[in-house]
Coordinates of C-alpha atoms in Angstrom, one line a residue:
Chain A
M23 CA 31.8 23.4 84.4
T24 CA 29.7 20.5 83.4
N25 CA 29.8 16.8 84.2
T26 CA 32.4 16.9 86.8
L27 CA 31.9 14.0 89.2
T28 CA 33.4 15.8 92.1
I29 CA 35.9 13.4 93.6
S30 CA 39.1 14.6 95.0
P31 CA 41.9 13.4 92.9
T32 CA 44.5 14.3 95.5
R33 CA 43.1 11.7 97.9
A34 CA 45.0 8.5 97.6
G35 CA 43.7 5.0 98.0
A36 CA 40.1 5.9 99.0
A37 CA 38.3 2.8 97.6
A38 CA 40.8 0.2 96.5
Q39 CA 40.1 -3.3 95.3
A40 CA 36.7 -2.8 93.7
R41 CA 36.7 -6.1 91.9
H42 CA 36.7 -8.9 94.3
S43 CA 33.4 -8.7 96.2
R44 CA 29.9 -9.7 95.1
A45 CA 30.9 -10.2 91.5
G46 CA 29.0 -13.4 91.2
S47 CA 25.2 -13.7 91.2
A48 CA 25.0 -16.5 93.8
R49 CA 23.9 -15.8 97.3
P50 CA 26.7 -16.7 99.7
P51 CA 25.7 -19.6 102.0
W52 CA 25.9 -17.6 105.2
E53 CA 23.4 -14.9 104.0
E54 CA 19.8 -15.4 105.0
Q55 CA 17.0 -15.6 102.5
P56 CA 15.1 -12.3 102.0
T57 CA 11.7 -12.0 103.5
V58 CA 8.7 -11.6 101.2
V59 CA 8.0 -8.1 102.4
G60 CA 11.6 -7.1 101.9
R61 CA 11.7 -8.5 98.5
T62 CA 8.4 -6.8 97.5
V63 CA 9.4 -3.4 98.8
K64 CA 12.8 -3.6 97.1
G65 CA 11.2 -4.7 93.8
L66 CA 8.6 -1.9 93.9
T67 CA 11.2 0.8 94.8
L68 CA 13.6 -0.2 92.1
T69 CA 10.8 -0.5 89.5
G70 CA 9.6 2.9 90.5
V71 CA 13.0 4.4 90.2
V72 CA 13.4 3.0 86.7
A73 CA 9.9 4.1 85.7
V74 CA 10.5 7.7 86.8
V75 CA 13.4 7.9 84.4
L76 CA 11.9 6.0 81.4
V77 CA 8.2 7.0 81.4
P78 CA 8.7 10.7 80.6
I79 CA 11.1 9.8 77.8
W80 CA 8.6 7.3 76.5
I81 CA 5.7 9.8 76.6
I82 CA 7.7 12.5 74.8
L83 CA 8.9 10.0 72.2
V84 CA 5.3 8.8 71.5
T85 CA 3.9 12.4 71.4
S86 CA 6.6 13.5 68.9
F87 CA 5.4 10.8 66.5
S88 CA 1.7 11.4 67.0
T89 CA -0.8 12.9 64.5
P90 CA -2.7 16.0 65.5
G91 CA -5.8 13.8 65.8
A92 CA -4.1 11.5 68.4
I93 CA -2.9 14.5 70.4
N94 CA -6.4 16.0 70.4
R95 CA -7.9 12.7 71.6
A96 CA -5.4 12.4 74.4
G97 CA -5.9 16.1 75.3
G98 CA -2.2 16.8 75.1
L99 CA 0.6 14.4 75.7
V100 CA 0.1 10.9 74.3
I101 CA 0.8 7.9 76.5
W102 CA -0.1 5.0 74.2
P103 CA 0.7 5.1 70.5
D104 CA -2.4 6.0 68.7
G105 CA -2.0 7.5 65.3
L106 CA 1.7 7.5 64.4
T107 CA 3.4 9.7 61.8
V108 CA 6.8 11.1 61.0
E109 CA 5.3 14.3 59.7
P110 CA 6.4 16.4 62.8
Y111 CA 10.0 15.5 62.1
R112 CA 9.7 16.3 58.4
E113 CA 8.2 19.6 59.3
M114 CA 10.7 20.5 62.0
L115 CA 13.7 19.6 59.9
S116 CA 12.4 21.7 57.0
D117 CA 12.9 24.7 59.2
P118 CA 16.2 26.5 58.6
T119 CA 16.7 27.5 62.2
V120 CA 16.4 24.0 63.5
R121 CA 18.5 22.5 60.7
T122 CA 21.3 25.0 61.2
S123 CA 21.2 24.5 64.9
L124 CA 21.6 20.8 64.5
L125 CA 24.6 21.2 62.3
V126 CA 26.1 23.8 64.7
S127 CA 25.6 21.4 67.6
L128 CA 27.1 18.5 65.8
G129 CA 30.0 20.7 64.6
I130 CA 30.8 22.1 68.0
T131 CA 30.6 18.7 69.6
L132 CA 32.8 16.9 67.1
I133 CA 35.5 19.7 66.8
G134 CA 35.3 20.5 70.5
T135 CA 35.7 16.8 71.6
A136 CA 38.6 16.3 69.1
V137 CA 40.4 19.4 70.5
S138 CA 39.7 18.5 74.1
M139 CA 40.8 14.9 73.7
A140 CA 44.0 15.7 71.8
V141 CA 45.0 18.3 74.4
S142 CA 44.0 16.2 77.4
V143 CA 45.5 12.9 76.3
M144 CA 48.9 14.6 75.6
C145 CA 48.8 16.4 78.9
A146 CA 47.8 13.3 80.9
Y147 CA 50.6 11.2 79.3
G148 CA 53.0 14.0 79.8
L149 CA 52.3 14.1 83.5
S150 CA 52.0 10.3 84.0
R151 CA 55.7 9.3 83.8
P152 CA 57.2 8.9 87.2
R153 CA 59.8 11.4 88.3
S154 CA 59.7 13.5 85.1
F155 CA 60.9 17.0 85.2
A156 CA 58.5 19.5 87.0
H157 CA 55.5 17.2 86.9
R158 CA 54.6 17.9 90.4
F159 CA 54.6 21.7 89.8
L160 CA 52.5 21.3 86.6
L161 CA 50.1 19.0 88.4
L162 CA 49.6 21.6 91.1
L163 CA 49.0 24.2 88.4
L164 CA 46.2 22.1 87.0
I165 CA 44.6 21.2 90.4
V166 CA 44.6 24.8 91.6
T167 CA 42.1 25.7 88.9
M168 CA 39.6 23.2 90.3
F169 CA 39.3 25.3 93.4
V170 CA 40.2 28.8 92.5
N171 CA 38.9 30.6 89.4
G172 CA 38.2 34.1 88.3
G173 CA 34.5 33.5 88.1
L174 CA 31.9 34.3 85.5
I175 CA 32.6 38.0 84.7
P176 CA 36.4 38.0 84.6
T177 CA 36.3 35.0 82.3
F178 CA 33.7 36.7 80.1
L179 CA 35.9 39.8 79.9
V180 CA 39.0 37.8 79.0
V181 CA 37.1 35.9 76.2
T182 CA 35.6 39.1 74.8
D183 CA 38.9 41.0 75.0
L184 CA 40.4 38.2 72.8
G185 CA 37.6 38.8 70.3
G186 CA 35.5 35.8 71.2
Y187 CA 32.1 37.6 71.1
G188 CA 30.0 36.0 68.4
K189 CA 32.7 33.5 67.5
Y190 CA 32.3 29.7 67.7
W191 CA 35.7 29.3 69.3
A192 CA 34.3 31.0 72.4
L193 CA 32.0 28.0 72.8
I194 CA 35.0 25.6 72.6
L195 CA 38.3 26.9 73.9
P196 CA 37.4 28.2 77.3
S197 CA 36.0 24.8 78.3
A198 CA 38.4 22.7 76.2
V199 CA 40.4 21.5 79.2
S200 CA 38.7 19.7 82.0
V201 CA 41.3 19.1 84.7
F202 CA 39.1 16.4 86.2
N203 CA 39.2 14.4 82.9
I204 CA 42.9 14.8 82.6
L205 CA 43.3 13.4 86.1
V206 CA 41.1 10.4 85.2
L207 CA 43.3 9.7 82.1
R208 CA 46.5 10.3 84.0
A209 CA 45.5 7.8 86.7
F210 CA 45.1 5.1 84.1
Y211 CA 48.2 6.0 82.1
S212 CA 50.3 5.8 85.3
E213 CA 49.2 2.2 85.6
T214 CA 50.4 1.2 82.2
S215 CA 53.1 -1.3 82.9
G216 CA 56.5 0.2 83.1
E217 CA 58.1 -2.9 81.5
L218 CA 55.9 -2.6 78.4
I219 CA 57.0 1.0 78.1
D220 CA 60.7 0.2 78.7
A221 CA 60.5 -2.6 76.1
A222 CA 59.0 -0.1 73.6
R223 CA 61.8 2.4 74.4
L224 CA 64.5 -0.3 73.8
D225 CA 62.9 -0.8 70.4
G226 CA 63.6 2.8 69.7
A227 CA 60.1 4.3 70.3
G228 CA 59.9 7.9 71.5
D229 CA 57.3 9.3 73.8
W230 CA 54.9 10.1 71.0
R231 CA 55.2 6.6 69.7
I232 CA 54.7 5.1 73.1
L233 CA 51.6 7.2 73.7
W234 CA 50.1 6.3 70.4
S235 CA 51.0 2.6 70.1
V236 CA 51.3 1.4 73.7
V237 CA 49.4 3.6 76.2
L238 CA 46.3 4.5 74.1
P239 CA 45.5 1.0 72.9
T240 CA 45.8 -0.4 76.5
S241 CA 43.4 2.2 77.8
R242 CA 40.6 2.3 75.3
A243 CA 37.8 2.1 77.9
V244 CA 38.9 5.2 79.8
T245 CA 39.5 7.1 76.6
A246 CA 35.9 6.3 75.4
V247 CA 34.4 7.4 78.7
V248 CA 36.4 10.7 78.8
A249 CA 35.5 11.4 75.2
L250 CA 31.8 10.9 76.1
F251 CA 32.2 13.3 79.0
Y252 CA 33.6 15.9 76.8
A253 CA 31.1 15.3 74.0
V254 CA 28.2 15.5 76.4
G255 CA 29.6 18.8 77.8
Y256 CA 29.7 20.4 74.3
W257 CA 26.4 19.0 73.2
N258 CA 24.6 20.2 76.3
A259 CA 26.2 23.6 76.6
F260 CA 23.9 26.6 76.3
F261 CA 25.0 29.1 78.9
N262 CA 28.0 30.2 76.9
V263 CA 25.7 30.8 73.9
M264 CA 23.8 33.1 76.1
L265 CA 27.0 34.9 77.0
Y266 CA 28.7 35.1 73.6
M267 CA 26.0 35.0 70.9
P268 CA 22.6 35.6 72.5
T269 CA 21.0 37.5 69.5
D270 CA 22.3 35.7 66.5
S271 CA 19.8 32.8 66.0
Q272 CA 21.7 31.6 62.9
K273 CA 24.6 30.5 65.2
W274 CA 22.5 28.9 67.9
P275 CA 23.1 25.3 68.8
L276 CA 20.2 22.9 69.3
Q277 CA 20.0 23.4 73.1
Y278 CA 19.4 27.1 72.7
V279 CA 16.7 26.5 70.2
L280 CA 15.1 24.1 72.7
L281 CA 15.4 26.7 75.4
T282 CA 13.9 29.5 73.3
Y283 CA 11.2 27.7 71.4
V284 CA 10.1 24.9 73.7
N285 CA 10.9 25.9 77.2
R286 CA 10.2 29.6 76.9
G287 CA 7.2 28.9 74.7
V288 CA 8.3 31.3 72.0
G289 CA 6.7 30.4 68.6
L290 CA 8.6 27.5 67.1
P291 CA 9.6 28.0 63.5
G292 CA 7.3 26.0 61.3
S293 CA 4.1 26.8 63.2
V294 CA 1.4 28.9 61.7
N295 CA 2.4 32.6 61.4
A296 CA 5.6 32.1 63.3
G297 CA 8.2 34.8 62.7
F298 CA 11.6 33.9 64.0
G299 CA 12.1 34.9 67.6
S300 CA 8.9 36.8 67.6
V301 CA 7.4 36.5 71.0
H302 CA 3.8 36.9 69.7
A303 CA 4.1 34.0 67.3
Q304 CA 1.8 31.1 68.0
T305 CA 3.4 28.3 69.8
A306 CA 4.1 25.3 67.7
P307 CA 2.1 22.1 67.8
L308 CA 3.0 19.8 70.7
S309 CA 4.3 17.1 68.4
L310 CA 6.7 19.5 66.8
Q311 CA 8.0 20.7 70.1
M312 CA 8.5 17.1 71.3
A313 CA 10.3 16.4 68.1
V314 CA 12.9 19.1 69.0
V315 CA 13.2 17.5 72.4
V316 CA 13.8 14.1 70.9
L317 CA 16.4 15.5 68.5
T318 CA 18.5 16.7 71.4
L319 CA 18.3 13.2 72.9
V320 CA 19.0 11.1 69.9
P321 CA 22.8 11.4 69.6
L322 CA 23.1 10.7 73.3
L323 CA 20.9 7.6 73.0
I324 CA 23.0 6.3 70.1
V325 CA 26.4 6.7 71.8
Y326 CA 25.4 5.9 75.3
P327 CA 25.0 2.1 75.0
F328 CA 28.4 1.7 73.6
V329 CA 30.1 3.7 76.3
Q330 CA 28.1 3.1 79.5
K331 CA 29.3 -0.5 79.9
H332 CA 32.8 1.0 80.6
F333 CA 31.4 3.0 83.6
R334 CA 31.3 -0.3 85.5
T335 CA 34.6 -1.7 84.4
G336 CA 36.3 0.4 86.9
V337 CA 36.9 3.7 85.1
L338 CA 35.4 5.8 87.9
T339 CA 36.8 3.7 90.7
G340 CA 40.1 4.3 89.1
A341 CA 39.4 8.0 89.3
I342 CA 38.9 7.8 93.0
K343 CA 42.1 5.9 93.4
G344 CA 44.1 8.5 91.4
Chain B
M14 CA 69.7 16.9 82.5
R15 CA 66.2 15.8 83.3
I16 CA 64.7 18.8 81.4
R17 CA 66.5 17.7 78.3
R18 CA 65.5 14.0 78.8
D19 CA 61.8 15.0 79.4
K20 CA 61.4 17.7 76.8
T21 CA 58.9 15.6 74.8
L22 CA 56.8 15.0 77.9
L23 CA 56.9 18.7 78.7
M24 CA 55.9 19.7 75.2
M25 CA 52.9 17.5 75.5
T26 CA 51.6 19.4 78.5
V27 CA 52.0 22.8 76.7
P28 CA 48.6 23.1 75.0
S29 CA 46.6 22.3 78.1
I30 CA 48.7 24.5 80.3
A31 CA 48.4 27.4 77.8
L32 CA 44.6 27.1 77.7
L33 CA 44.5 27.0 81.5
L34 CA 46.7 30.1 81.7
V35 CA 44.5 32.0 79.3
F36 CA 41.1 30.9 80.4
N37 CA 41.6 30.1 84.1
Y38 CA 44.6 32.1 85.3
A39 CA 44.2 35.3 83.3
P40 CA 40.7 35.8 84.7
L41 CA 42.2 35.7 88.2
F42 CA 43.9 39.0 87.3
G43 CA 40.6 40.1 85.9
L44 CA 39.2 40.0 89.5
A45 CA 40.9 43.4 89.8
T46 CA 37.8 44.7 88.1
A47 CA 35.9 44.2 91.3
F48 CA 37.9 47.0 92.8
Q49 CA 37.5 49.3 89.8
D50 CA 34.8 51.2 88.0
Y51 CA 35.5 49.0 85.0
D52 CA 34.9 50.5 81.6
P53 CA 35.1 48.0 78.7
L54 CA 36.1 50.6 76.3
I55 CA 39.4 51.5 78.0
G56 CA 40.1 48.1 79.6
V57 CA 41.3 46.9 83.0
W58 CA 44.7 48.7 82.8
H59 CA 43.1 52.2 82.5
S60 CA 39.9 51.9 84.4
Q61 CA 39.5 53.9 87.6
W62 CA 40.3 52.2 90.9
V63 CA 37.6 52.6 93.5
G64 CA 38.7 50.4 96.3
F65 CA 35.9 48.7 98.1
D66 CA 33.1 50.9 96.7
Q67 CA 31.5 48.0 94.7
F68 CA 31.4 45.9 97.9
R69 CA 29.9 48.7 99.9
Q70 CA 27.2 49.1 97.3
L71 CA 26.7 45.4 97.2
F72 CA 26.1 45.1 100.9
H73 CA 23.5 47.8 100.8
D74 CA 21.6 46.1 97.9
P75 CA 18.5 44.2 99.1
Q76 CA 18.6 42.1 95.9
F77 CA 22.0 40.9 96.8
W78 CA 20.9 39.8 100.3
D79 CA 17.9 38.1 98.7
S80 CA 20.0 36.1 96.4
L81 CA 22.4 35.2 99.2
K82 CA 19.5 34.1 101.3
N83 CA 18.1 32.1 98.5
T84 CA 21.4 30.5 97.8
I85 CA 21.8 29.3 101.4
Y86 CA 18.2 28.2 101.7
L87 CA 18.2 26.3 98.4
S88 CA 21.5 24.7 99.2
F89 CA 20.3 23.7 102.6
V90 CA 17.1 22.1 101.3
Q91 CA 19.1 20.2 98.6
L92 CA 21.6 19.0 101.2
I93 CA 18.9 17.6 103.5
L94 CA 16.6 16.1 100.8
F95 CA 19.2 15.1 98.1
F96 CA 22.2 13.8 100.0
P97 CA 20.8 10.6 101.6
I98 CA 19.1 9.4 98.4
P99 CA 22.1 8.1 96.5
I100 CA 23.3 6.4 99.6
V101 CA 20.0 4.6 100.1
L102 CA 19.8 3.7 96.4
A103 CA 23.3 2.3 96.4
L104 CA 22.6 0.2 99.5
L105 CA 19.4 -1.1 97.8
L106 CA 21.1 -1.8 94.5
N107 CA 24.0 -3.6 96.2
T108 CA 21.5 -6.2 97.5
V109 CA 20.4 -7.1 94.0
L110 CA 22.0 -10.4 93.2
S111 CA 21.3 -10.7 89.5
M112 CA 24.0 -8.9 87.6
R113 CA 21.8 -8.4 84.6
V114 CA 19.1 -6.7 86.5
R115 CA 21.7 -4.6 88.3
N116 CA 23.4 -3.5 85.1
F117 CA 20.1 -2.6 83.6
I118 CA 19.0 -0.4 86.5
Q119 CA 22.4 1.2 86.6
S120 CA 22.3 2.1 82.9
V121 CA 18.9 3.6 83.3
V122 CA 19.6 5.7 86.4
Y123 CA 22.9 7.0 85.0
L124 CA 21.2 8.3 81.9
P125 CA 19.6 11.6 83.1
H126 CA 23.1 12.8 84.3
F127 CA 23.9 13.2 80.6
F128 CA 20.9 15.4 79.9
S129 CA 21.3 19.1 79.7
W130 CA 19.5 21.3 82.2
V131 CA 17.4 22.7 79.4
L132 CA 16.3 19.2 78.5
T133 CA 15.7 18.2 82.1
I134 CA 13.6 21.2 82.8
T135 CA 11.7 20.8 79.5
I136 CA 10.8 17.2 80.6
F137 CA 9.6 18.5 84.0
Q138 CA 7.6 21.2 82.2
Q139 CA 5.9 18.5 80.1
M140 CA 5.2 16.3 83.1
L141 CA 4.3 18.8 85.8
G142 CA 3.9 22.2 84.1
G143 CA 0.6 24.1 83.5
A144 CA 0.0 22.3 80.2
G145 CA 1.8 19.1 81.3
L146 CA 0.7 15.6 81.9
L147 CA -0.3 16.0 85.5
N148 CA -2.6 18.9 84.8
Q149 CA -3.9 17.2 81.7
Y150 CA -5.0 14.3 83.9
L151 CA -6.4 16.7 86.6
R152 CA -8.4 18.6 84.0
S153 CA -9.9 15.5 82.4
H154 CA -11.1 14.4 85.8
D155 CA -12.6 17.8 86.6
M156 CA -10.1 18.6 89.4
S157 CA -8.4 21.9 89.9
T158 CA -5.1 22.3 88.2
W159 CA -1.8 22.8 89.9
D160 CA 1.1 24.6 88.3
I161 CA 4.2 23.4 90.1
M162 CA 6.6 24.9 87.6
T163 CA 5.8 28.6 88.3
N164 CA 5.1 28.5 92.1
P165 CA 7.7 30.5 93.9
H166 CA 6.7 29.0 97.3
T167 CA 7.5 25.4 96.3
F168 CA 10.5 26.3 94.1
A169 CA 13.0 24.8 96.5
L170 CA 11.3 21.5 96.4
L171 CA 10.9 21.6 92.6
V172 CA 14.6 22.3 92.0
T173 CA 15.6 19.6 94.5
G174 CA 13.3 17.2 92.7
Q175 CA 14.9 18.1 89.4
A176 CA 18.4 17.6 90.9
V177 CA 17.4 14.3 92.4
W178 CA 16.0 13.1 89.0
K179 CA 19.0 14.2 87.1
E180 CA 21.9 13.4 89.4
A181 CA 20.9 11.0 92.2
G182 CA 21.5 7.9 89.9
W183 CA 24.9 9.2 88.9
G184 CA 25.7 9.9 92.6
I185 CA 25.4 6.2 93.5
I186 CA 28.6 5.4 91.6
V187 CA 31.0 6.4 94.4
F188 CA 28.9 4.7 97.0
L189 CA 28.8 1.5 95.0
A190 CA 32.5 1.6 94.7
A191 CA 32.8 2.1 98.4
L192 CA 30.5 -0.9 99.0
A193 CA 32.4 -3.1 96.6
G194 CA 35.6 -2.2 98.5
I195 CA 34.3 -3.7 101.8
N196 CA 35.9 -7.1 102.5
S197 CA 33.2 -9.8 102.2
E198 CA 35.0 -11.9 104.8
L199 CA 33.9 -9.4 107.4
Y200 CA 30.2 -10.1 106.5
E201 CA 30.8 -13.8 106.7
A202 CA 32.5 -13.6 110.1
A203 CA 29.7 -11.4 111.4
A204 CA 27.1 -13.8 110.1
A205 CA 28.9 -16.6 111.8
D206 CA 28.8 -14.7 115.0
G207 CA 25.0 -14.4 114.7
A208 CA 24.7 -10.8 113.4
G209 CA 21.6 -10.3 111.4
R210 CA 21.1 -8.3 108.2
W211 CA 20.5 -5.0 109.9
R212 CA 23.3 -5.4 112.4
R213 CA 25.7 -6.2 109.6
M214 CA 24.6 -3.1 107.8
W215 CA 25.1 -1.0 110.9
H216 CA 28.4 -2.4 112.0
I217 CA 30.1 -3.3 108.7
T218 CA 28.5 -1.6 105.7
L219 CA 28.0 1.9 107.1
P220 CA 31.5 2.1 108.7
G221 CA 32.9 0.9 105.4
M222 CA 31.2 3.8 103.6
R223 CA 32.0 6.4 106.2
G224 CA 35.0 7.8 104.5
V225 CA 33.3 8.3 101.2
I226 CA 30.2 9.8 102.8
V227 CA 32.3 12.3 104.7
L228 CA 34.2 13.2 101.6
M229 CA 31.0 13.7 99.6
L230 CA 29.6 15.8 102.4
V231 CA 32.8 18.0 102.5
L232 CA 32.6 18.6 98.7
R233 CA 28.9 19.4 99.0
L234 CA 29.5 21.9 101.7
G235 CA 32.3 23.4 99.8
N236 CA 30.0 23.9 96.8
A237 CA 27.2 25.2 99.0
L238 CA 27.2 28.6 97.2
S239 CA 27.2 27.1 93.7
V240 CA 23.8 25.6 93.7
G241 CA 22.5 24.9 90.1
F242 CA 23.4 28.0 88.1
E243 CA 22.1 26.8 84.7
Q244 CA 19.1 25.2 86.4
F245 CA 18.0 28.5 88.0
L246 CA 18.9 30.6 85.0
V247 CA 16.4 28.7 82.9
Q248 CA 13.6 28.9 85.4
R249 CA 14.2 32.3 86.8
D250 CA 11.7 34.1 84.5
A251 CA 8.9 31.6 85.3
V252 CA 9.1 31.8 89.1
G253 CA 10.4 35.3 89.5
H254 CA 13.8 36.5 90.5
S255 CA 13.0 37.1 94.1
S256 CA 12.9 33.4 94.8
A257 CA 15.1 32.0 92.0
D258 CA 18.0 34.4 92.1
V259 CA 21.2 32.9 93.6
L260 CA 24.6 34.5 93.8
D261 CA 25.6 33.2 90.4
T262 CA 22.6 34.4 88.6
F263 CA 22.8 37.7 90.5
S264 CA 26.3 38.2 89.2
F265 CA 25.2 37.3 85.7
Y266 CA 22.1 39.5 85.6
Y267 CA 23.4 42.5 87.4
G268 CA 26.9 42.2 85.9
I269 CA 26.7 41.2 82.3
T270 CA 23.2 41.9 81.0
T271 CA 23.5 45.5 82.4
N272 CA 27.1 46.0 81.5
N273 CA 27.9 46.7 85.1
Y274 CA 30.9 44.4 85.1
S275 CA 32.6 45.5 88.2
Y276 CA 29.5 45.0 90.3
G277 CA 29.0 41.5 89.0
A278 CA 32.7 40.7 89.5
A279 CA 32.5 41.9 93.1
A280 CA 29.5 39.6 93.7
G281 CA 31.5 36.8 92.1
L282 CA 34.6 37.4 94.2
F283 CA 32.5 37.5 97.4
K284 CA 31.1 34.1 96.5
S285 CA 34.6 32.7 95.7
V286 CA 36.1 33.8 99.0
I287 CA 33.2 32.4 101.1
S288 CA 33.3 29.2 99.1
L289 CA 37.0 28.8 99.8
L290 CA 36.4 29.4 103.5
L291 CA 33.6 26.8 103.4
I292 CA 35.9 24.2 101.8
W293 CA 38.5 24.9 104.4
G294 CA 36.0 24.7 107.2
A295 CA 34.3 21.5 106.0
N296 CA 37.7 19.9 105.6
K297 CA 38.6 20.8 109.2
L298 CA 35.3 19.2 110.2
A299 CA 36.3 16.1 108.3
H300 CA 39.6 15.9 110.1
A301 CA 37.7 16.3 113.4
F302 CA 35.8 13.2 112.4
G303 CA 39.1 11.4 111.9
E304 CA 38.7 11.3 108.1
D305 CA 41.0 12.5 105.4
G306 CA 38.6 15.0 103.7
L307 CA 40.0 16.6 100.6
Y308 CA 43.6 16.5 101.8
R309 CA 45.2 15.0 104.7
K310 CA 46.3 16.9 107.8

């Protein structure tokens, strides 16, 4: 239910030919020079937009590395680095709940993404060959689920009936297949040149071999982006924790720790007199709370730069075309 | 035989289809619980059928009407205040000539889309909440403080602000794609005919984006009853359920947390049926505008 950029996959040819216009950075000769006012307004607006995203992240980052003295001097959140220390991180990571939750989050993200990718790549290739048996029917079976679903409670009942309550698989399998992601992959696999595939087939390659050695290597960008979508979905999920393991803090992923200890203001482990989950425990120092926030951000900020360049190279325009 | 020839391809689709059958199609049969007095101990096969009793109860429940009202109101505010922003941003960004500046801005504005709702709301809490940056500043300048995060009266604006912060940047992608698809010769020809900047935007750019704008509007209307479930779930306790409950949270709180599964399922089914009607209606509207919408006529 996360990260679906809602574009209809059934609509053909919506925005074709994304490449040829305005690619260069030169102003075409027929276009007039911008006015001073126009240029200023544009510059200020865009700077403002960028600042609105980056400034809060900066402040949280700086506060998480600040000494208690610096936080007192600032009266709360620290804007300019004053007294910096890694002590909040050391203290936070010495707490078993936070440490376990970090491992749980990483585990769910890695395993979940691997499962999702394996299943989706196979399915997308299986449906991408022209005129294969029943592919229209199977495609319909997929797309229907985007518009019609049982909803929250029936899904909850199915998962608990299968014994998912309190189990990690309940956080992975129900959301393992994203039809949107499969359609994105399929749109690209369909474009792999037929001659290349025919040549591989003449050389004796079967479908598994073609998928692995021809199709996957020629669509690395889209694979990376879809993997990011899945990984972010697993990393960010917290609602299903609320559904399937709300009381067992030893199984919580990081987002749920963030929700409980930072957002709800329940005492963070590591603070003075903090009993786990005890509502009356004193709230943790700000730097410690911000360190938890930063921890949820770090993996994303590490992976993001490597993947985001592919957003522009037409992955999503391809999705619209599909 | 094609089935013989394509058996490998078919095998490849089996895991996905199986997962969808279990976790997407099986719950459709679970919707039967909405017409039962479901007892988890004996299961859906043996629970007692009660017809439309759950719905009758639902329609007499003031909490249900409150959450329906909230859903429509919040969805409306978000539509009015959110929808134009990505379009304007895309138009603005499209006029930036330097590819490096453009790429930088795009990378930054896409980023919040990948944050979880918990993280987004925590960031808002730290900036605008009672102990946040804004109030920290107000206090240090001896002004009265202002807790935006817990005020039920401005909740609609707050959640719209959060949605804009998180998703507006990501939303520009489709519009940028539409802009890139407009043939640049049209602009050149118009300029040669003496059309200025604004005339070109009116007569070339906006008609060029029209299809995508209508499509996004249709999708938005179709999802009108699904306004930010996780977003509201996280903030419900802070602002109170009477202004933060929407149909999804209603179905969660009055269905799962109280073990009243049939009641929650009935609320969910009500929402799904209305949503389908909305998608259908919005699509008809798109056809009336001469656009494709979700599917063609």
